[in-house]
PDB file of C-alpha atoms in Angstrom:
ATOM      1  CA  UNK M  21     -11.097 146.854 -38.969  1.00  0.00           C
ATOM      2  CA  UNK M  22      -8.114 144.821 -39.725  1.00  0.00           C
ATOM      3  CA  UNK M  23      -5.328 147.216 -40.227  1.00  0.00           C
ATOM      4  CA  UNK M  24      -5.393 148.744 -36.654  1.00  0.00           C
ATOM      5  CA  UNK M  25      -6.157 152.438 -38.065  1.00  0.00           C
ATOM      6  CA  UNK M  26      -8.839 154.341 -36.135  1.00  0.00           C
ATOM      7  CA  UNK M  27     -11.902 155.213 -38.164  1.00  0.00           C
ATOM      8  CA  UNK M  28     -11.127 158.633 -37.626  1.00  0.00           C
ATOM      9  CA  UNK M  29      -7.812 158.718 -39.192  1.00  0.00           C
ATOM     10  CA  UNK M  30      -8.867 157.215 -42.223  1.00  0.00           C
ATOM     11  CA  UNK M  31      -8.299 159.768 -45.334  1.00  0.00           C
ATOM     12  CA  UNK M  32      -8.794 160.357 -48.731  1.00  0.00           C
ATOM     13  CA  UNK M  33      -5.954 161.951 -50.344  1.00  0.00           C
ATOM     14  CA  UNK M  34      -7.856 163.588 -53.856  1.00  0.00           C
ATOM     15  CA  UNK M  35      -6.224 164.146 -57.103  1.00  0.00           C
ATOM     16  CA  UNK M  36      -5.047 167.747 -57.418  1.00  0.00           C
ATOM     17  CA  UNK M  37      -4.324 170.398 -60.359  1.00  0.00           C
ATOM     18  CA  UNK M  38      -1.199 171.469 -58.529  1.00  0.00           C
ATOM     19  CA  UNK M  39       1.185 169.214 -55.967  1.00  0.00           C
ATOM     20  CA  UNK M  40       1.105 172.638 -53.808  1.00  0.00           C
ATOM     21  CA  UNK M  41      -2.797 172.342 -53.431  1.00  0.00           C
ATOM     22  CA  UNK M  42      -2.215 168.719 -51.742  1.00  0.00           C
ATOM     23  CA  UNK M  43      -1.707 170.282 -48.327  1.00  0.00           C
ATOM     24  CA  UNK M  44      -4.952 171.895 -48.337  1.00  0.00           C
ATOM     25  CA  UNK M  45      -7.082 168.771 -49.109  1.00  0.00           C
ATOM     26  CA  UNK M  46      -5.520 167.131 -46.305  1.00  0.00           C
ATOM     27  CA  UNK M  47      -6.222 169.834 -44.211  1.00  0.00           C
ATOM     28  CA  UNK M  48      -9.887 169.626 -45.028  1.00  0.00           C
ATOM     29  CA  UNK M  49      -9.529 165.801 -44.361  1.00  0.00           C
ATOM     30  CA  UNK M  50      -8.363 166.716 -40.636  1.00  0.00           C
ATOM     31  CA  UNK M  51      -4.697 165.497 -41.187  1.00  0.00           C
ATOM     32  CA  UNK M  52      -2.936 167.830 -39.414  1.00  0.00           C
ATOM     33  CA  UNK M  53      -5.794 167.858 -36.354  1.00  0.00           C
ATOM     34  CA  UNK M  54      -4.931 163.511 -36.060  1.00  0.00           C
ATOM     35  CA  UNK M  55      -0.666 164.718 -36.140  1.00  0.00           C
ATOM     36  CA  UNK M  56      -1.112 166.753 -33.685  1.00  0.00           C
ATOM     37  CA  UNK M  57      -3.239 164.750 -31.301  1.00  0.00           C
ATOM     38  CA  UNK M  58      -1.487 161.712 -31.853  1.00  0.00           C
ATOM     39  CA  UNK M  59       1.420 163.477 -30.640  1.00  0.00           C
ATOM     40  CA  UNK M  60       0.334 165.516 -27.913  1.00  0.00           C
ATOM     41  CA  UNK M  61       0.707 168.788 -29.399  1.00  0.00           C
ATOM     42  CA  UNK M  62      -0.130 172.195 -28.354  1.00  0.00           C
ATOM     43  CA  UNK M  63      -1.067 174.603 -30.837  1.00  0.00           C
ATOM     44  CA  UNK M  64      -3.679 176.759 -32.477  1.00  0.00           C
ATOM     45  CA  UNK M  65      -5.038 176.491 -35.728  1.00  0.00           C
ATOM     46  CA  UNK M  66      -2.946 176.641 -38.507  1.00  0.00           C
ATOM     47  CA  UNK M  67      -3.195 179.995 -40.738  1.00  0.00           C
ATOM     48  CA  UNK M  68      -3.269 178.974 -44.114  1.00  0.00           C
ATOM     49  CA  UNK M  69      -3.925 181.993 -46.118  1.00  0.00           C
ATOM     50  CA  UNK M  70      -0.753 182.530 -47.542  1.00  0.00           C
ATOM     51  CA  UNK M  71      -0.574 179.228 -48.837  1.00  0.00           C
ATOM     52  CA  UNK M  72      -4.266 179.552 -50.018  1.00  0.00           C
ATOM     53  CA  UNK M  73      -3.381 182.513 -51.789  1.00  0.00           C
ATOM     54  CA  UNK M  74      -0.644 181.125 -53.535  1.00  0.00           C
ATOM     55  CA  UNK M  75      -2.808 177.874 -55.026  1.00  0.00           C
ATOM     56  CA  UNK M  76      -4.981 180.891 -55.999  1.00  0.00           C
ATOM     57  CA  UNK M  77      -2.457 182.389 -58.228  1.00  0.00           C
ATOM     58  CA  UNK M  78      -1.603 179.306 -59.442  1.00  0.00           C
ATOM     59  CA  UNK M  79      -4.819 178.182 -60.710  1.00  0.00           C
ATOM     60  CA  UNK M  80      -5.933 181.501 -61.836  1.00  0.00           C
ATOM     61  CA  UNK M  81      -3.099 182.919 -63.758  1.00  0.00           C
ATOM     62  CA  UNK M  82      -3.239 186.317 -65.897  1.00  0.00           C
ATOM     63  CA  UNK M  83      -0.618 185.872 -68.152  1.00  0.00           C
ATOM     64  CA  UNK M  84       1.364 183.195 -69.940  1.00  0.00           C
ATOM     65  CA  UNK M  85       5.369 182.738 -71.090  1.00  0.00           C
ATOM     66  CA  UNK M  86       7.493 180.479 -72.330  1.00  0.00           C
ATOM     67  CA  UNK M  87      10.872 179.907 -71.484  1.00  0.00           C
ATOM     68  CA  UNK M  88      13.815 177.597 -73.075  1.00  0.00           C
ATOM     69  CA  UNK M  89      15.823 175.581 -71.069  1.00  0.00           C
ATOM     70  CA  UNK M  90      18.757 174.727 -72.888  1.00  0.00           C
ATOM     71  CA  UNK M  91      21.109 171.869 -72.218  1.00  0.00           C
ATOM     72  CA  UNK M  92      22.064 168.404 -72.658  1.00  0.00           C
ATOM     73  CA  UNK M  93      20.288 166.660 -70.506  1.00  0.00           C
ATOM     74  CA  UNK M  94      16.738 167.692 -70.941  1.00  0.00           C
ATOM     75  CA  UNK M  95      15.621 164.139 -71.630  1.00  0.00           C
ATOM     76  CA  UNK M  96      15.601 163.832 -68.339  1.00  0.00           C
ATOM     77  CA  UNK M  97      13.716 166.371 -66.665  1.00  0.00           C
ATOM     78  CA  UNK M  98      14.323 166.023 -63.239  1.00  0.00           C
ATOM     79  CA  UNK M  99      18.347 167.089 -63.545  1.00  0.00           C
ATOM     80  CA  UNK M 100      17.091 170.382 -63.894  1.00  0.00           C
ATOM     81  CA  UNK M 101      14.541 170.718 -61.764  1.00  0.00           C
ATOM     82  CA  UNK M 102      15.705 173.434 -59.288  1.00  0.00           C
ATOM     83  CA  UNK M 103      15.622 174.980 -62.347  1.00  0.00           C
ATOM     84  CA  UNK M 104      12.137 174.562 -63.427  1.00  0.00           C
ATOM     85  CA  UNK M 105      10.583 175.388 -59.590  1.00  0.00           C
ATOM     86  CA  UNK M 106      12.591 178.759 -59.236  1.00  0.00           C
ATOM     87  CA  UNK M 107      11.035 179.545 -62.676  1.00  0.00           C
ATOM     88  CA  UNK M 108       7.557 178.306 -62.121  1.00  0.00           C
ATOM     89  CA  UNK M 109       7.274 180.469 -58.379  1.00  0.00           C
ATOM     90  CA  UNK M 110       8.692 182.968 -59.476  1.00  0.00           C
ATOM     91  CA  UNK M 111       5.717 183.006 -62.363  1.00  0.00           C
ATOM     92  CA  UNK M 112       3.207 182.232 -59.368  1.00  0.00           C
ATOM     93  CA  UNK M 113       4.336 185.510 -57.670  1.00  0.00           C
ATOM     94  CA  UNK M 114       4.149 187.315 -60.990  1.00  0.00           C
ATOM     95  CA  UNK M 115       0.651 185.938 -61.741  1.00  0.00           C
ATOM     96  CA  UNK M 116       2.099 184.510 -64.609  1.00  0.00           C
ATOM     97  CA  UNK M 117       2.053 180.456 -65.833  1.00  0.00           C
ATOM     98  CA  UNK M 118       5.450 179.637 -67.081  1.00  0.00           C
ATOM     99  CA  UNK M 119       6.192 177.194 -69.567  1.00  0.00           C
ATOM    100  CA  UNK M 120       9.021 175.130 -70.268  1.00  0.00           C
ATOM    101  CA  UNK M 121      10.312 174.578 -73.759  1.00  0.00           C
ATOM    102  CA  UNK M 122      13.111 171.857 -73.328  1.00  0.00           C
ATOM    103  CA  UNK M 123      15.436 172.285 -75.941  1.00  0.00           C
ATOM    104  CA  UNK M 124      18.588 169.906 -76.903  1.00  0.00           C
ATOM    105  CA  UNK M 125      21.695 171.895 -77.246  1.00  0.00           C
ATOM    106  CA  UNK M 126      22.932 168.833 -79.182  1.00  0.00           C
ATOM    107  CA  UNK M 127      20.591 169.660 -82.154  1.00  0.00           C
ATOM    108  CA  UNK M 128      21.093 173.726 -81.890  1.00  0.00           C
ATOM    109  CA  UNK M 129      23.208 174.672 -85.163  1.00  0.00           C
ATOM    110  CA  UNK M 130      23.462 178.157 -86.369  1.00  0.00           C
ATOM    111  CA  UNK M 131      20.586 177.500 -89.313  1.00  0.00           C
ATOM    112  CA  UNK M 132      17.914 176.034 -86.877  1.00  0.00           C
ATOM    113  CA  UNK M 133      18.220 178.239 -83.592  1.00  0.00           C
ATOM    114  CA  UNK M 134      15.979 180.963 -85.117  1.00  0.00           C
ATOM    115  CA  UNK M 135      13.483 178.273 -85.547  1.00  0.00           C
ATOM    116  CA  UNK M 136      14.238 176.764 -82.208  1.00  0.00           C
ATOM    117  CA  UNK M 137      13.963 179.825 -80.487  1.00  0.00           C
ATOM    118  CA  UNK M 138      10.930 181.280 -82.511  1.00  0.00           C
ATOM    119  CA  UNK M 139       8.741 183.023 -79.396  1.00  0.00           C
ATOM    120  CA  UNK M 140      10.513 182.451 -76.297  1.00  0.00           C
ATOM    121  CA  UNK M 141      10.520 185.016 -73.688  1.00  0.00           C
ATOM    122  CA  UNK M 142      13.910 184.203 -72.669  1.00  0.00           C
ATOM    123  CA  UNK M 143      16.245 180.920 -72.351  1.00  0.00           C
ATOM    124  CA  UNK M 144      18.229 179.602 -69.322  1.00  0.00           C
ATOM    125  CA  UNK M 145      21.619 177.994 -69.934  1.00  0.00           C
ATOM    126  CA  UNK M 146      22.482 175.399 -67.026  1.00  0.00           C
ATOM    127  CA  UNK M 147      25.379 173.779 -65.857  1.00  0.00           C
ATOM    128  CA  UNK M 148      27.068 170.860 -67.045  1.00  0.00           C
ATOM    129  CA  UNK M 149      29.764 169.106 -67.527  1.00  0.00           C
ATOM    130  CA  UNK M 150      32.305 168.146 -70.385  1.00  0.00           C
ATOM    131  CA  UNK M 151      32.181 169.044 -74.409  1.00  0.00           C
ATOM    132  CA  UNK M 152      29.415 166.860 -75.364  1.00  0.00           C
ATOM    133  CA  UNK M 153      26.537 169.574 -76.681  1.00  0.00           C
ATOM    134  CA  UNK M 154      28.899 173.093 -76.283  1.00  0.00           C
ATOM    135  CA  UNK M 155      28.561 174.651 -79.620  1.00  0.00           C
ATOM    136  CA  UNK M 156      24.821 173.980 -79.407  1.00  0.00           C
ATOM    137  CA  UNK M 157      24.507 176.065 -76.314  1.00  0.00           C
ATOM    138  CA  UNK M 158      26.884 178.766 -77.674  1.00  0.00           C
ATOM    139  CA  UNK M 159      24.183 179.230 -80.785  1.00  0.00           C
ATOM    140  CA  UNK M 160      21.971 179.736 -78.663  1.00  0.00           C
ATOM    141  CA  UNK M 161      23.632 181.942 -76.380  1.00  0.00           C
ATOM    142  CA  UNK M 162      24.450 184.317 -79.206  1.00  0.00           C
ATOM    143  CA  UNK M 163      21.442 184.092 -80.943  1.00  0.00           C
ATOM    144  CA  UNK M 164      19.786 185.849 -77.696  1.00  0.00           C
ATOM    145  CA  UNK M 165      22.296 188.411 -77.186  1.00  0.00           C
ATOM    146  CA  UNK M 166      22.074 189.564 -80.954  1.00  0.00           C
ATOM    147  CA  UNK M 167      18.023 189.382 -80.668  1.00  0.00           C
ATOM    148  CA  UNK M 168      17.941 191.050 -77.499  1.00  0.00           C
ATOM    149  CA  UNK M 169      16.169 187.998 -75.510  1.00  0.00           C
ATOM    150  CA  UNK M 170      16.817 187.915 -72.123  1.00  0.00           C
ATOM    151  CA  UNK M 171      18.997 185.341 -71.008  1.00  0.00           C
ATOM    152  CA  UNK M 172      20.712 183.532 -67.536  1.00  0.00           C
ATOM    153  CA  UNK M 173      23.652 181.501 -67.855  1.00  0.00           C
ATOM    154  CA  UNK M 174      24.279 179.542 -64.538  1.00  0.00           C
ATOM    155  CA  UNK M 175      27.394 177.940 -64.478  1.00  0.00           C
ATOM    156  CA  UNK M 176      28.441 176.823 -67.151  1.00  0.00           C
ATOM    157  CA  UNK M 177      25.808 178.625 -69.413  1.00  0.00           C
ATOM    158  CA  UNK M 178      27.345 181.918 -67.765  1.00  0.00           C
ATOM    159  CA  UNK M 179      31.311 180.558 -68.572  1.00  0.00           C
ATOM    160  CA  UNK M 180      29.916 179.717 -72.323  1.00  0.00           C
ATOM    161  CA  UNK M 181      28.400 183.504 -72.452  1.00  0.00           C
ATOM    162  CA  UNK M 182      31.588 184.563 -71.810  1.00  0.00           C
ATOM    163  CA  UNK M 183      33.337 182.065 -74.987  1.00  0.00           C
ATOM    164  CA  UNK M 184      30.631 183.366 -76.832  1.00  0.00           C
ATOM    165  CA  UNK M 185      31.307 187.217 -76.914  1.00  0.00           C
ATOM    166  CA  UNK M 186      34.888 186.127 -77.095  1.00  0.00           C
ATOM    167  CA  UNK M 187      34.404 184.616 -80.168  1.00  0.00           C
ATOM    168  CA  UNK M 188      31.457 187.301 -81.710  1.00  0.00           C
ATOM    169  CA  UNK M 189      32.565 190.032 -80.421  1.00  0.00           C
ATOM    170  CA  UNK M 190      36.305 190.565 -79.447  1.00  0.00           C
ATOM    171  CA  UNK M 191      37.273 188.371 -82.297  1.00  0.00           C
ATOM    172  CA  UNK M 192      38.613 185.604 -80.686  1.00  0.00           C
ATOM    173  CA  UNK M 193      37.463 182.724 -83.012  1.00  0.00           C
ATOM    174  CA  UNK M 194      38.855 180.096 -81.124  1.00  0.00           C
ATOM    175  CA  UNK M 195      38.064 181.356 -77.673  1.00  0.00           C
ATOM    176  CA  UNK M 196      37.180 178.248 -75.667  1.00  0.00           C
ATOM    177  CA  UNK M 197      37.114 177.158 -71.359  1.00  0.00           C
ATOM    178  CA  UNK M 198      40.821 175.643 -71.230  1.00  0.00           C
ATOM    179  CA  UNK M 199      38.045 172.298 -69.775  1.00  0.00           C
ATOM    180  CA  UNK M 200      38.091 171.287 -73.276  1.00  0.00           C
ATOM    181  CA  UNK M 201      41.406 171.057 -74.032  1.00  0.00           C
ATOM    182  CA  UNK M 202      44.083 173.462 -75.367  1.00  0.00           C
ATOM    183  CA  UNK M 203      43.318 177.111 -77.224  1.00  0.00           C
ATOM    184  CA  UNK M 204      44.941 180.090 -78.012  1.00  0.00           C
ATOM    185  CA  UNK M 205      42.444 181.801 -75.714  1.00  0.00           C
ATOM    186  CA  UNK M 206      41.328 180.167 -72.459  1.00  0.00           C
ATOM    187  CA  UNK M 207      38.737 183.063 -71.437  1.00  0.00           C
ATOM    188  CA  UNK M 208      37.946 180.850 -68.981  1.00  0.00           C
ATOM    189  CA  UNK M 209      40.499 178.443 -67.119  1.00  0.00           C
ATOM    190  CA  UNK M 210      41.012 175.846 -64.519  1.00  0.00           C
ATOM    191  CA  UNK M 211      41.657 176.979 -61.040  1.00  0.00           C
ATOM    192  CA  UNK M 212      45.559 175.550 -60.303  1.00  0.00           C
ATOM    193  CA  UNK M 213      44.605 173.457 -57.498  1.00  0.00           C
ATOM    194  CA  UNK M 214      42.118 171.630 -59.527  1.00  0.00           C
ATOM    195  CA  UNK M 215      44.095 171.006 -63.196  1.00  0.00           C
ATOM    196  CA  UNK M 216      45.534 167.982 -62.170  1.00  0.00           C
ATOM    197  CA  UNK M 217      41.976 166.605 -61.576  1.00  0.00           C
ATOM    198  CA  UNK M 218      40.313 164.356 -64.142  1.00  0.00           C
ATOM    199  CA  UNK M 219      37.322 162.798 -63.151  1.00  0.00           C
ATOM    200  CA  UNK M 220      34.565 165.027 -64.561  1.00  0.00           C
ATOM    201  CA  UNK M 221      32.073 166.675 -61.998  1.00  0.00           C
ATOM    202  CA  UNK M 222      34.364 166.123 -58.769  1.00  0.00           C
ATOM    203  CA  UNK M 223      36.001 169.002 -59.390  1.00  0.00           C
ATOM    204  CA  UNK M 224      33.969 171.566 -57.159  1.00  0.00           C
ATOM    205  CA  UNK M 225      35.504 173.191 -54.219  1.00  0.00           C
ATOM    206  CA  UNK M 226      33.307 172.492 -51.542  1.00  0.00           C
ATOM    207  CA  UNK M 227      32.172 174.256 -48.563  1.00  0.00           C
ATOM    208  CA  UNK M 228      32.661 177.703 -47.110  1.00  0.00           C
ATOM    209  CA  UNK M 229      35.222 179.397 -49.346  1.00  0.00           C
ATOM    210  CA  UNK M 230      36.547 182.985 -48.503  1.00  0.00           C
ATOM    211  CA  UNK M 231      37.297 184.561 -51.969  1.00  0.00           C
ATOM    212  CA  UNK M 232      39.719 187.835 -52.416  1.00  0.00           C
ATOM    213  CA  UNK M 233      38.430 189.697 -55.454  1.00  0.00           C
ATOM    214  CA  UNK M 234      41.151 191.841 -57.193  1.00  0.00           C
ATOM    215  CA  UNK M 235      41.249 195.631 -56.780  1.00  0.00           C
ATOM    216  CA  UNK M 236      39.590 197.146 -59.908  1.00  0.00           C
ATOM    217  CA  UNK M 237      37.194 194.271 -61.196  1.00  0.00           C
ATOM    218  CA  UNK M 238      34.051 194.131 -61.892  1.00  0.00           C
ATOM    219  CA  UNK M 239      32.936 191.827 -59.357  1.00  0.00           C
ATOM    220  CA  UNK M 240      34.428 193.804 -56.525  1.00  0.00           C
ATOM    221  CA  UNK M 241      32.258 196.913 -58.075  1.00  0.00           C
ATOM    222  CA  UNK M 242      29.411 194.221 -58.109  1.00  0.00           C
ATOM    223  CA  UNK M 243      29.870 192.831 -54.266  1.00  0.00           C
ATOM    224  CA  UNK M 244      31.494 196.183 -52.840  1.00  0.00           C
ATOM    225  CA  UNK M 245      33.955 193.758 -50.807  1.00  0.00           C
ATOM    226  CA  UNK M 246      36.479 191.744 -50.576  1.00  0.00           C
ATOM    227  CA  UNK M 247      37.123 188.925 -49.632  1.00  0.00           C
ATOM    228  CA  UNK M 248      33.648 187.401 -50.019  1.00  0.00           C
ATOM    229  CA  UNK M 249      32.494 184.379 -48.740  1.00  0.00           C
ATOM    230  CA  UNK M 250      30.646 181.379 -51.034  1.00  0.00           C
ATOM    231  CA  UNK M 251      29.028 178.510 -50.312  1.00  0.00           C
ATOM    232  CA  UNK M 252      31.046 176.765 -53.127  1.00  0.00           C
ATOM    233  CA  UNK M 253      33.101 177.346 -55.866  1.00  0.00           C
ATOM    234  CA  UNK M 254      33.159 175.607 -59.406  1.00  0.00           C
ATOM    235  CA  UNK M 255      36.317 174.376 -61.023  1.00  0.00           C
ATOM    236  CA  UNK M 256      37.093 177.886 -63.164  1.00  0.00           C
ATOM    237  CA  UNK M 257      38.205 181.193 -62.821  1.00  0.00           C
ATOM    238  CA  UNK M 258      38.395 183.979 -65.485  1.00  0.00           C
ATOM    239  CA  UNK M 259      41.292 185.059 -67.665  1.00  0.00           C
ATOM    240  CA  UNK M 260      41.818 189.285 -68.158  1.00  0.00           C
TER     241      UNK M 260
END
């Protein structure tokens, strides 16, 4: 009556068990009916059942995981979310509910990780920026590989995986990413255009980047051409 709304397009939006059911309810409530005759539309009805059959997986999953997440800035669970929504459709797909065990790498030490760890189905290592919380990710990074979990290192999780076998395996104790200062073995390093900048996270190359792999490496076996052409590309290269 007083807020110039036709009775008709008056609707209740319910609480639901998942965000991705929401669409649904307000297409029982005649939402997408009011849209498109408010806006002189033409179109058929809508053909949900896709989307119903996802919310059916969702709510009716067969199996269960957990996996760790583990970075340093997991107090705040929204940095990561990309993260979490890959994970949690890719479980929907699966018929499986996955669940999130947010771990600290600031409190991962080589004593605790086992503990830490104890039943995960694998762990993700995100990106980041600067030293704060390293070694923490590197025990956990190690403890996976020598237990045989499966792991993803994106960014710098993967750069960290590569410190790590430096250090366990090739016997490079003080392998580090030449980010954190000086080592006898950068295993990962700048890339020259970017070492003379300092302020921490603008250091991305940004925008379409065409990349010449060299003859011989792996990741010309992995892509099977050259030059390649990315999106973006992060502030390091690997050493040989």
């Amino acid at each position: 009556l007083f807020c110039d709304v036709d009775k008709e397009a008056v609707i209740q939006v319910e609480d639901a068990d998942t965000i991705y059911e929401v669409p649904l309810n307000l297409r029982n409530e005649g939402m997408d009916d009011i849209v498109v005759e408010k806006l002189g539309l033409q179109c058929g009805e809508p053909n949900m059942d896709e989307w119903r059959a996802m919310v059916d997986k969702i709510k009716h999953y067969e199996h269960e995981l957990t996996v760790a997440i583990v970075g340093k800035y997991v107090a705040l669970h929204d940095a990561y979310l990309s993260i979490v929504e890959s994970l949690r459709h890719a479980g929907f797909d699966q018929g499986i509910k996955v669940d999130i065990r947010w771990v600290d790498s600031e409190t991962v030490t080589k004593e605790n990780v086992g503990e830490i760890l104890k039943g995960v189905a694998g762990i993700i290592v995100p990106g980041g920026f600067g030293d704060r919380g390293i070694e923490g990710k590197i025990n956990a990074i190690q403890y996976v590989r020598e237990n045989n979990i499966p792991f993803l290192g994106i960014c710098l999780g993967m750069q960290l995986a590569v410190v790590e076998y430096a250090r366990n395996v090739l016997g490079m104790a003080e392998a580090n990413s030449a980010e954190f200062g000086d080592t006898e073995f950068p295993v990962i390093d700048l890339l020259p255009e970017q070492k003379e900048v300092e302020e921490m996270g603008g250091t991305m190359r940004l925008g379409l980047y065409p990349c010449k792999l060299r003859e011989g490496s792996k990741s010309l076996e992995l892509y099977g051409e050259s030059p390649i052409y990315e999106r973006h590309r992060h502030r390091y290269e690997f050493n040989n």
